[in-house]
Amino acid sequence: MVQSVLLAGFVVGVAIVVGIAVAFARGRYQHTPSFTGERATSADGVLSVARTPAAWAVSFVFLTLLAGGATVLAVGGFGVSPGVARGASILLAAVGGAVLVGYIFYGTFVAARARGLHTAQAAAFGSWAVGLLLLVAVAASLLGFA
């Protein structure tokens, strides 16, 4: 029980720190359009690295190793305590859920953009698809299927 609370607290703390970092990394909005003399921010550097195939390959390998390690710990490998196995199961479910939600959102977004919709409209359709998935999960839980 204590490990689950600590894990949840850690995940929420990381989310808060990432949110604050993203908020401070964004540049100030300019009131008039200007295409010359724009300053580069740290977000531009992160985006340029994220667009490289090497970053995608490294992140895939990292997620694969994380999922493999969490699976081994979840089934009780290496004589770990039940609390660690439960935490690994929660981590595995969280990563799997995040990948599923990202896949649904991105797929819907790209399909909407390919049909000629604007970015905001495509984002709305992606959010709608994720919300529909959440509603189906809640309905299945209320009906006793999950």
Short mmCIF file of C-alpha atoms in Angstrom, two decimals:
data_model
loop_
_atom_site.label_atom_id
_atom_site.label_comp_id
_atom_site.label_asym_id
_atom_site.label_seq_id
_atom_site.Cartn_x
_atom_site.Cartn_y
_atom_site.Cartn_z
CA MET A 1 0.00 0.00 0.00
CA VAL A 2 2.74 2.42 0.93
CA GLN A 3 4.71 1.69 -2.26
CA SER A 4 1.66 2.43 -4.42
CA VAL A 5 1.16 5.77 -2.68
CA LEU A 6 4.83 6.63 -3.09
CA LEU A 7 4.76 5.63 -6.76
CA ALA A 8 1.63 7.71 -7.39
CA GLY A 9 3.18 10.67 -5.58
CA PHE A 10 6.35 10.33 -7.61
CA VAL A 11 4.45 10.18 -10.92
CA VAL A 12 2.34 13.22 -10.01
CA GLY A 13 5.46 15.12 -8.90
CA VAL A 14 7.21 14.36 -12.20
CA ALA A 15 4.11 15.49 -14.11
CA ILE A 16 4.05 18.77 -12.19
CA VAL A 17 7.75 19.42 -12.80
CA VAL A 18 7.36 18.65 -16.52
CA GLY A 19 4.34 20.96 -16.71
CA ILE A 20 6.22 23.80 -15.08
CA ALA A 21 9.24 23.23 -17.32
CA VAL A 22 7.04 23.33 -20.43
CA ALA A 23 5.31 26.49 -19.21
CA PHE A 24 8.61 28.28 -18.66
CA ALA A 25 10.15 26.96 -21.89
CA ARG A 26 7.49 28.58 -24.03
CA GLY A 27 8.44 31.95 -25.41
CA ARG A 28 6.38 35.07 -24.90
CA TYR A 29 3.76 35.72 -27.52
CA GLN A 30 4.40 38.58 -29.89
CA HIS A 31 1.48 40.79 -30.78
CA THR A 32 2.61 41.47 -34.34
CA PRO A 33 3.80 38.81 -36.75
CA SER A 34 7.52 38.93 -37.30
CA PHE A 35 9.47 36.54 -39.47
CA THR A 36 12.90 38.02 -38.91
CA GLY A 37 14.87 38.23 -35.73
CA GLU A 38 12.85 35.62 -33.84
CA ARG A 39 14.77 34.18 -30.96
CA ALA A 40 15.34 30.48 -30.61
CA THR A 41 14.06 28.89 -27.42
CA SER A 42 14.96 25.67 -25.69
CA ALA A 43 11.70 24.20 -26.98
CA ASP A 44 13.05 24.62 -30.54
CA GLY A 45 16.12 22.61 -29.58
CA VAL A 46 14.01 19.84 -28.05
CA LEU A 47 11.76 19.74 -31.11
CA SER A 48 14.72 19.55 -33.48
CA VAL A 49 16.13 16.60 -31.51
CA ALA A 50 12.69 14.93 -31.34
CA ARG A 51 12.43 14.99 -35.13
CA THR A 52 15.55 12.86 -35.61
CA PRO A 53 15.24 9.12 -36.22
CA ALA A 54 17.90 8.45 -33.57
CA ALA A 55 15.73 9.99 -30.85
CA TRP A 56 12.80 7.82 -31.89
CA ALA A 57 14.99 4.71 -31.91
CA VAL A 58 16.44 5.46 -28.46
CA SER A 59 13.01 6.16 -27.00
CA PHE A 60 11.65 2.91 -28.49
CA VAL A 61 14.51 0.89 -27.02
CA PHE A 62 14.03 2.62 -23.65
CA LEU A 63 10.28 1.91 -23.60
CA THR A 64 10.88 -1.69 -24.65
CA LEU A 65 13.42 -2.25 -21.87
CA LEU A 66 11.13 -0.52 -19.37
CA ALA A 67 8.19 -2.72 -20.38
CA GLY A 68 10.35 -5.87 -20.28
CA GLY A 69 11.74 -5.05 -16.85
CA ALA A 70 8.30 -4.18 -15.50
CA THR A 71 6.92 -7.45 -16.87
CA VAL A 72 9.66 -9.48 -15.20
CA LEU A 73 9.09 -7.67 -11.91
CA ALA A 74 5.29 -7.96 -12.21
CA VAL A 75 5.38 -11.75 -12.51
CA GLY A 76 7.62 -11.92 -9.45
CA GLY A 77 10.99 -12.45 -11.02
CA PHE A 78 14.23 -12.19 -9.03
CA GLY A 79 12.46 -12.76 -5.70
CA VAL A 80 11.04 -9.25 -5.34
CA SER A 81 8.48 -8.35 -2.73
CA PRO A 82 4.76 -8.28 -3.65
CA GLY A 83 4.72 -4.49 -3.27
CA VAL A 84 7.39 -4.05 -5.94
CA ALA A 85 5.57 -6.52 -8.21
CA ARG A 86 2.34 -4.55 -7.75
CA GLY A 87 4.15 -1.27 -8.51
CA ALA A 88 5.67 -2.82 -11.64
CA SER A 89 2.20 -3.96 -12.73
CA ILE A 90 0.87 -0.44 -12.26
CA LEU A 91 3.82 1.00 -14.21
CA LEU A 92 3.26 -1.50 -17.02
CA ALA A 93 -0.45 -0.69 -17.16
CA ALA A 94 0.27 3.06 -17.15
CA VAL A 95 2.81 2.82 -19.99
CA GLY A 96 0.49 0.55 -21.98
CA GLY A 97 -2.44 2.90 -21.43
CA ALA A 98 -0.36 5.92 -22.45
CA VAL A 99 0.75 4.17 -25.65
CA LEU A 100 -2.85 3.17 -26.45
CA VAL A 101 -4.20 6.69 -25.83
CA GLY A 102 -1.36 8.23 -27.86
CA TYR A 103 -1.94 5.80 -30.72
CA ILE A 104 -5.69 6.50 -30.79
CA PHE A 105 -5.21 10.29 -30.60
CA TYR A 106 -2.40 10.46 -33.16
CA GLY A 107 -4.14 8.11 -35.60
CA THR A 108 -7.36 10.10 -35.45
CA PHE A 109 -5.43 13.38 -35.73
CA VAL A 110 -3.48 12.27 -38.81
CA ALA A 111 -6.58 10.80 -40.47
CA ALA A 112 -8.48 14.06 -39.92
CA ARG A 113 -5.58 16.14 -41.26
CA ALA A 114 -5.37 13.87 -44.32
CA ARG A 115 -9.04 14.62 -45.03
CA GLY A 116 -8.29 18.34 -45.17
CA LEU A 117 -9.30 19.51 -41.70
CA HIS A 118 -7.37 22.19 -39.87
CA THR A 119 -5.11 21.36 -36.95
CA ALA A 120 -7.56 22.49 -34.27
CA GLN A 121 -10.37 20.46 -35.82
CA ALA A 122 -8.14 17.39 -36.07
CA ALA A 123 -7.12 17.81 -32.42
CA ALA A 124 -10.78 18.01 -31.48
CA PHE A 125 -11.48 14.75 -33.29
CA GLY A 126 -8.49 13.10 -31.59
CA SER A 127 -9.69 14.27 -28.19
CA TRP A 128 -13.18 13.05 -29.02
CA ALA A 129 -11.82 9.59 -29.87
CA VAL A 130 -9.87 9.40 -26.59
CA GLY A 131 -12.94 10.58 -24.67
CA LEU A 132 -15.05 7.92 -26.37
CA LEU A 133 -12.50 5.29 -25.36
CA LEU A 134 -12.69 6.54 -21.77
CA LEU A 135 -16.50 6.41 -21.82
CA VAL A 136 -16.43 2.82 -23.11
CA ALA A 137 -14.01 1.86 -20.32
CA VAL A 138 -16.23 3.47 -17.66
CA ALA A 139 -19.35 1.79 -19.08
CA ALA A 140 -17.59 -1.59 -19.11
CA SER A 141 -16.50 -1.05 -15.52
CA LEU A 142 -20.03 -0.09 -14.41
CA LEU A 143 -21.52 -3.12 -16.16
CA GLY A 144 -19.00 -5.41 -14.46
CA PHE A 145 -17.04 -6.43 -17.55
CA ALA A 146 -13.75 -4.99 -16.36
#
